[in-house]
CSV table of C-alpha atoms in Angstrom, one decimal:
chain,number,residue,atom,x,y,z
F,133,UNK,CA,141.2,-48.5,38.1
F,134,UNK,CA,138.9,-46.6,36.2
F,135,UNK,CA,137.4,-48.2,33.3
F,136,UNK,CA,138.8,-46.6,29.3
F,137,UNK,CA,134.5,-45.8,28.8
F,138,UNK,CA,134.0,-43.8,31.9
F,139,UNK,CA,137.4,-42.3,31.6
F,140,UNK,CA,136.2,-41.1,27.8
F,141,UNK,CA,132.5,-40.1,29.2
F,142,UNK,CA,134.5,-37.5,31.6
F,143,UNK,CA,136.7,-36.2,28.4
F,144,UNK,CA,133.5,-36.0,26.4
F,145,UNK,CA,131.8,-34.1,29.5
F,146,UNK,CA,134.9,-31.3,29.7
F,147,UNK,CA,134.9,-31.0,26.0
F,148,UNK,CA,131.3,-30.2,25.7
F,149,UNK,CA,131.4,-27.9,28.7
F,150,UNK,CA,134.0,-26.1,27.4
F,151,UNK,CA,132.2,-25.4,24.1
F,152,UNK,CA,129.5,-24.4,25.6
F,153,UNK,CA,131.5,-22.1,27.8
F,154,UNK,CA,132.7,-20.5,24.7
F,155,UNK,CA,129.6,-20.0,22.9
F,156,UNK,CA,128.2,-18.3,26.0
F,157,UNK,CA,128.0,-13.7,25.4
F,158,UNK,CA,130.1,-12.1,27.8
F,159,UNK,CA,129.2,-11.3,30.8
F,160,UNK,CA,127.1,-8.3,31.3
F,161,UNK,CA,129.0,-5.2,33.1
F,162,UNK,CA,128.7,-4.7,37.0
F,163,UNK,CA,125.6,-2.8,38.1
F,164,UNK,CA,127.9,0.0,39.4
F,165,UNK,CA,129.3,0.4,35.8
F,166,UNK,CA,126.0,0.8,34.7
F,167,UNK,CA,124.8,4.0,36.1
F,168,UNK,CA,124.4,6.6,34.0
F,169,UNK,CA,125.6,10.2,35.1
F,170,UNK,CA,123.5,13.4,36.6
F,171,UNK,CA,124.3,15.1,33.1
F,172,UNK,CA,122.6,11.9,31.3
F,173,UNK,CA,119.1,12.2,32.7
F,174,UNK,CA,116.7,14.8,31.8
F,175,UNK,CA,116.0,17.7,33.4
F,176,UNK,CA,113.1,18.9,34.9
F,177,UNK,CA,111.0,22.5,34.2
F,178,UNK,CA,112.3,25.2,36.4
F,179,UNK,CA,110.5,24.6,39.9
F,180,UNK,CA,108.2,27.6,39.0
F,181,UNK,CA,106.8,26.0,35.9
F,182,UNK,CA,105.9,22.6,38.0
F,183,UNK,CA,102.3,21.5,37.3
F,184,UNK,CA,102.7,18.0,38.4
F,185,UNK,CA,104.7,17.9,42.1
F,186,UNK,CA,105.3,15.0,43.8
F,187,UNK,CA,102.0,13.1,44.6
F,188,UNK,CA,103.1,10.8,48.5
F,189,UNK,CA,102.2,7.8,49.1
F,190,UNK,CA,100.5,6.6,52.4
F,191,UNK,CA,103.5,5.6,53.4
F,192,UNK,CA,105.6,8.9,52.8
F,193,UNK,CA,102.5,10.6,54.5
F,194,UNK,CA,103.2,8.6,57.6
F,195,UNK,CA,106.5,9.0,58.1
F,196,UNK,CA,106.2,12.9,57.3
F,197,UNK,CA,103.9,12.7,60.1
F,198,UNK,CA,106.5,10.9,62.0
F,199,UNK,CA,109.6,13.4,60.9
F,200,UNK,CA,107.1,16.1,61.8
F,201,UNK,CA,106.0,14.8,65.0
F,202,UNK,CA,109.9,14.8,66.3
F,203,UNK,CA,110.7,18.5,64.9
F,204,UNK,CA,107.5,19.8,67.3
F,205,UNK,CA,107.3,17.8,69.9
F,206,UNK,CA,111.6,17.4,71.1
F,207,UNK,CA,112.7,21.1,69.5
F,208,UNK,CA,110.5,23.7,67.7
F,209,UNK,CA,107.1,22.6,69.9
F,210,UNK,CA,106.2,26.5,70.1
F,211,UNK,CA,105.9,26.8,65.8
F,212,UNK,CA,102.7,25.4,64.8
F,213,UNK,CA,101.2,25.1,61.4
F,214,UNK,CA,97.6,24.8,60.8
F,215,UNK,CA,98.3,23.2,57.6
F,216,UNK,CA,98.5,19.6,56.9
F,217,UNK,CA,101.6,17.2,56.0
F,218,UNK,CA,104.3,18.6,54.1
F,219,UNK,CA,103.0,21.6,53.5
F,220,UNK,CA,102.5,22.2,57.3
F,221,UNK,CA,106.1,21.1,57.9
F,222,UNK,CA,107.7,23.4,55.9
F,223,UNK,CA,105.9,26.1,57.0
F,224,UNK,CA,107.1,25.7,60.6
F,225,UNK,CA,110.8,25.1,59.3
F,226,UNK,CA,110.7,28.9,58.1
F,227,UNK,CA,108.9,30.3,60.7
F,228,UNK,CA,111.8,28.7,63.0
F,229,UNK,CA,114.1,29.7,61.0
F,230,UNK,CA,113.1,33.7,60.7
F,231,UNK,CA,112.6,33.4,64.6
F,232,UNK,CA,116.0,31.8,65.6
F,233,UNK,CA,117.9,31.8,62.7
F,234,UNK,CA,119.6,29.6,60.5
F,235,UNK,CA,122.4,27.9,62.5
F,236,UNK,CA,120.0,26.7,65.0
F,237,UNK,CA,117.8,25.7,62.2
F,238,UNK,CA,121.1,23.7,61.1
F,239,UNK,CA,121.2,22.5,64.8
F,240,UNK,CA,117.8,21.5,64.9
F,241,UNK,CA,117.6,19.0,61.8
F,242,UNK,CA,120.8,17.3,62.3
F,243,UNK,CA,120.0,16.2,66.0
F,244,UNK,CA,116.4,15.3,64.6
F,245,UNK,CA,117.9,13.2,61.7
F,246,UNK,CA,119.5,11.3,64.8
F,247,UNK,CA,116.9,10.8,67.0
F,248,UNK,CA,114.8,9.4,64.0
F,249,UNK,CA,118.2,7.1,62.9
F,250,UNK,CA,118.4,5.6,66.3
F,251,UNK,CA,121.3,2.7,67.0
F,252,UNK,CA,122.0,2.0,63.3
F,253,UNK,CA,124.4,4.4,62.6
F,254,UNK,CA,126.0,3.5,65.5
F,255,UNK,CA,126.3,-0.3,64.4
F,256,UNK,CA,126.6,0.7,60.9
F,257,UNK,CA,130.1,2.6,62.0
F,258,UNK,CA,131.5,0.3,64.7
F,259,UNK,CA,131.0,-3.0,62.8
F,260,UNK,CA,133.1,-1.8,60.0
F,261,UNK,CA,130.6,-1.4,57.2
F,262,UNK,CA,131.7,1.7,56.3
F,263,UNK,CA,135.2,0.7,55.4
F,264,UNK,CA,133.7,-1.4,52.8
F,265,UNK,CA,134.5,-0.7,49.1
F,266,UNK,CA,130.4,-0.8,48.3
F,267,UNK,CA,129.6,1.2,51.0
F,268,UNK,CA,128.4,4.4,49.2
F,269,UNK,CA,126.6,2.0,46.6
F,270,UNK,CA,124.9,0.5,49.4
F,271,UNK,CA,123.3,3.6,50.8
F,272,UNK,CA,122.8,5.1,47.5
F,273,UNK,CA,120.1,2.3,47.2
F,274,UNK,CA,118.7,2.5,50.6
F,275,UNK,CA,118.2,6.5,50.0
F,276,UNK,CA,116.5,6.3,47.0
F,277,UNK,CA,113.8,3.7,48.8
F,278,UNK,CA,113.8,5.6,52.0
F,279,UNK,CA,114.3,9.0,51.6
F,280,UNK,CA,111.2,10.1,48.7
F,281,UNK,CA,109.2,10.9,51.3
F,282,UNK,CA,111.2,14.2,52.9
F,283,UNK,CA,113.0,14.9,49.0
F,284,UNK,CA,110.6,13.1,46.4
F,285,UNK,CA,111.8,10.8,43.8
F,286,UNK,CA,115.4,9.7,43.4
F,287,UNK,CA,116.8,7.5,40.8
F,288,UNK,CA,120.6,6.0,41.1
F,289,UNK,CA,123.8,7.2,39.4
F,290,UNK,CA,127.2,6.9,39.0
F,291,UNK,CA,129.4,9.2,41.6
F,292,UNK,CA,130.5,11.5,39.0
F,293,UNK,CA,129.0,15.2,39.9
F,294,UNK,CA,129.7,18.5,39.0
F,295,UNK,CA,133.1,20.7,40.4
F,296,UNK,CA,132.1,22.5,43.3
F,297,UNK,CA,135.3,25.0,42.7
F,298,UNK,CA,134.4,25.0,39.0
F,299,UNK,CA,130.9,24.7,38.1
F,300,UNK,CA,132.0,24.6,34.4
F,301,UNK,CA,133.1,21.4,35.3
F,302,UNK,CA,132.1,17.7,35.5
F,303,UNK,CA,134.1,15.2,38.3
F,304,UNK,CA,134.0,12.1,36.3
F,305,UNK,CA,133.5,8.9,38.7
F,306,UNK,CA,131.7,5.8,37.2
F,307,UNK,CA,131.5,4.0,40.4
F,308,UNK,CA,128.4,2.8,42.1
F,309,UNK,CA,127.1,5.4,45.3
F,310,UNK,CA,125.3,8.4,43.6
F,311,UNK,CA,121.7,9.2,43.8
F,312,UNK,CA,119.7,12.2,42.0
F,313,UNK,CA,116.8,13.7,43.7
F,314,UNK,CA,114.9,14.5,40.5
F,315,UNK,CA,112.3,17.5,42.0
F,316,UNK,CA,113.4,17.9,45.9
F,317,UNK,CA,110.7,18.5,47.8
F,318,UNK,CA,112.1,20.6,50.3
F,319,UNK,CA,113.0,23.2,47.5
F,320,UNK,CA,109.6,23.1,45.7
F,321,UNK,CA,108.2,23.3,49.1
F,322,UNK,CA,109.6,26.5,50.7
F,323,UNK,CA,111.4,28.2,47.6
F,324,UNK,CA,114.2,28.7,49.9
F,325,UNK,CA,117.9,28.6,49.8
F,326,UNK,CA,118.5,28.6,53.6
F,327,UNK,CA,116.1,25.8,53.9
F,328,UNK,CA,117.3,23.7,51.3
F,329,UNK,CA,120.9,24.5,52.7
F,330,UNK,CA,120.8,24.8,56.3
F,331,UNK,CA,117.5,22.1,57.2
F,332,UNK,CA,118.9,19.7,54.3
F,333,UNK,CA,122.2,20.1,52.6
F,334,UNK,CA,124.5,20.6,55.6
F,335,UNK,CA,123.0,18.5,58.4
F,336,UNK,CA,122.8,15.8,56.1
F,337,UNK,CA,126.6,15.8,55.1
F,338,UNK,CA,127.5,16.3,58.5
F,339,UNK,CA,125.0,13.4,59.9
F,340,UNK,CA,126.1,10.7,57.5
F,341,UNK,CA,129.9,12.0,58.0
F,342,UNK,CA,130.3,12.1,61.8
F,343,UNK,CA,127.0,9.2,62.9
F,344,UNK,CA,127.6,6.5,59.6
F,345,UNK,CA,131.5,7.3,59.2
F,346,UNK,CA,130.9,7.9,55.4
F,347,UNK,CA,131.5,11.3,53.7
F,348,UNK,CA,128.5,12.5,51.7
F,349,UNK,CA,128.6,15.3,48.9
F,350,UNK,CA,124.4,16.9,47.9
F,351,UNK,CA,125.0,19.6,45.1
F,352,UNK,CA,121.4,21.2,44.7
F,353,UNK,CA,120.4,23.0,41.5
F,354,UNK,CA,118.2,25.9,42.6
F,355,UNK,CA,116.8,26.4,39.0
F,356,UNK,CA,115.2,22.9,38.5
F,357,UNK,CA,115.2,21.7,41.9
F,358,UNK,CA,117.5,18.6,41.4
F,359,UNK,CA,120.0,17.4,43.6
F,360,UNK,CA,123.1,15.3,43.4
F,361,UNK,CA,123.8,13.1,46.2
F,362,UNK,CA,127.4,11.2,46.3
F,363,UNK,CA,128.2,9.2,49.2
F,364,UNK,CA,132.1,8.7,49.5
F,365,UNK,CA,133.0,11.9,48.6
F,366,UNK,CA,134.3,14.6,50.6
F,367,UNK,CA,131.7,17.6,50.3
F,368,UNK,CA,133.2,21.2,50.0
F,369,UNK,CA,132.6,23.8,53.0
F,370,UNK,CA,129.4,25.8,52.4
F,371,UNK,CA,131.2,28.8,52.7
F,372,UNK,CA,133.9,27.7,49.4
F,373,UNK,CA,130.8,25.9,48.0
F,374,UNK,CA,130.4,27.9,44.4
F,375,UNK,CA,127.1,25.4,43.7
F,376,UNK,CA,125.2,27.7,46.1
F,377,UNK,CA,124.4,31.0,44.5
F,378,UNK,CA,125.3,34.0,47.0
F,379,UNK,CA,121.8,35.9,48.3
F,380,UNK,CA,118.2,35.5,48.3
F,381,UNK,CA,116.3,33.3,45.5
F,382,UNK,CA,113.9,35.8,43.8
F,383,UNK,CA,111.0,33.2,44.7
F,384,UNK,CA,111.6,32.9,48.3
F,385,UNK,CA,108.6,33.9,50.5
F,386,UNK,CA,110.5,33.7,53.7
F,387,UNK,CA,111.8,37.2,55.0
F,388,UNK,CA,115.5,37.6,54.2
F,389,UNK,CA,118.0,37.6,57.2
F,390,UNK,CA,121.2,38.7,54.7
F,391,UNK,CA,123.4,41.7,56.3
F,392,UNK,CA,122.0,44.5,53.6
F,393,UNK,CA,120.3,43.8,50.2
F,394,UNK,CA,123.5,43.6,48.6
F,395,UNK,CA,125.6,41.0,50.4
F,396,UNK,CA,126.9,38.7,48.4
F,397,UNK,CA,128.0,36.6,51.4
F,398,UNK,CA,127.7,32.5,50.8
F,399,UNK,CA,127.9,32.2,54.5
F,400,UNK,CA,125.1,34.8,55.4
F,401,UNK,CA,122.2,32.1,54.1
F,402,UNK,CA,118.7,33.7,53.9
């Protein structure tokens, strides 16, 4: 039998664990209820008042050379660029695109976003890690760490995002599994809408949608060059999209491919 001291050294330990318990702040909120919202951050300048753009690292310069390297050499191998890097890149993009047009443009980028990806998607899906509830907070964070390179700096957000069937408003969401592209690259880079939509924004829904199993929503905003990503989300078809503005942006350098000068087509990207 247990002696009457240790018996009252256990009460003593449960009484003072308890205060202590009590005296402790509560706990602090869940990352994912943390994230603050596209509309919280700051804006950027317009892209055509950029003085500072987005300054790679060695690292982002090697594995543009690599993303590069598998656009030539497996699909647009007869558009060559005597420019270096990114610069270089985007230039063949256009020229591929004003030569073949933009669906195979679209073509082009999503089977080079899975070449690069290799078996992970694969394992990704068929494990069953993209059933999980943190799944879109999970590749939030490995997209802003491995995607600055091709779209430039990214910080993470909640999933709430503006209404692509009402641009007046706001889809409120403060889950985890949103990421904001705060200057993309690819827009400062070419100054094109087609580019931006049909190398980037469509192939990218599509390749995390049909190769990861996880639906992914990008709303770009042509003025400043942001970009909303939200994994989990259903994304609108291009053609319904109101977030893309119909025509050419006044800044584009690329020739035009629109049916007349007038079209105000969403479908008929430049």
């Amino acid at each position: 039998t247990m002696s009457p001291f240790f018996l009252a050294v256990i009460n003593a330990s449960f009484s003072f664990t308890a205060v202590a318990l009590s005296a402790l702040p509560p706990a602090a909120p869940r990352p994912c209820d943390t994230f603050k919202t596209a509309a919280e951050i700051p804006s950027p300048p317009p892209l055509d008042e950029i003085e500072t753009p987005f300054a790679p690292s060695i690292l982002d310069d090697g594995l543009v050379a690599a993303f590069r390297w598998t656009l030539k050499m497996q699909y647009i191998s007869e558009e060559r660029s005597s420019l270096p890097g990114y610069d270089g890149m985007m230039q063949e993009l256009i020229d591929y695109r004003v030569k073949h047009g933009p669906d195979e443009l679209e073509r082009v980028s999503y089977q080079t976003m899975v070449a690069l990806a290799g078996p992970v998607p694969f394992l990704w899906k068929h494990l069953g890690i993209c059933n999980w509830e943190t799944t879109p907070s999970i590749l939030a964070w490995f997209a802003k760490f491995l995607l600055p390179f091709l779209v430039g700096n990214m910080t993470l957000t909640s999933r709430s995002r503006s209404d692509a069937d009402d641009t007046d408003n706001m889809i409120t969401d403060t889950r985890g599994g949103g990421v904001l592209v705060k200057q993309c690259r690819v827009l400062e880079g070419s100054n094109c809408k087609g580019i931006c939509t049909k190398m980037c924004k469509v192939p990218t829904q599509r390749f995390f949608q049909e190769q990861w199993g996880v639906p992914l929503t990008m709303t770009p905003n042509f003025a400043t060059g942001e970009c909303q990503l939200v994994f989990g989300e259903e994304p609108t078809p291009i053609e319904d999209d109101l977030t893309i503005p119909p025509g050419c942006l006044k800044r584009c350098s690329a020739a035009c491919l629109m049916e007349g000068e007038g079209s105000n087509k969403r479908t008929d990207i430049c």
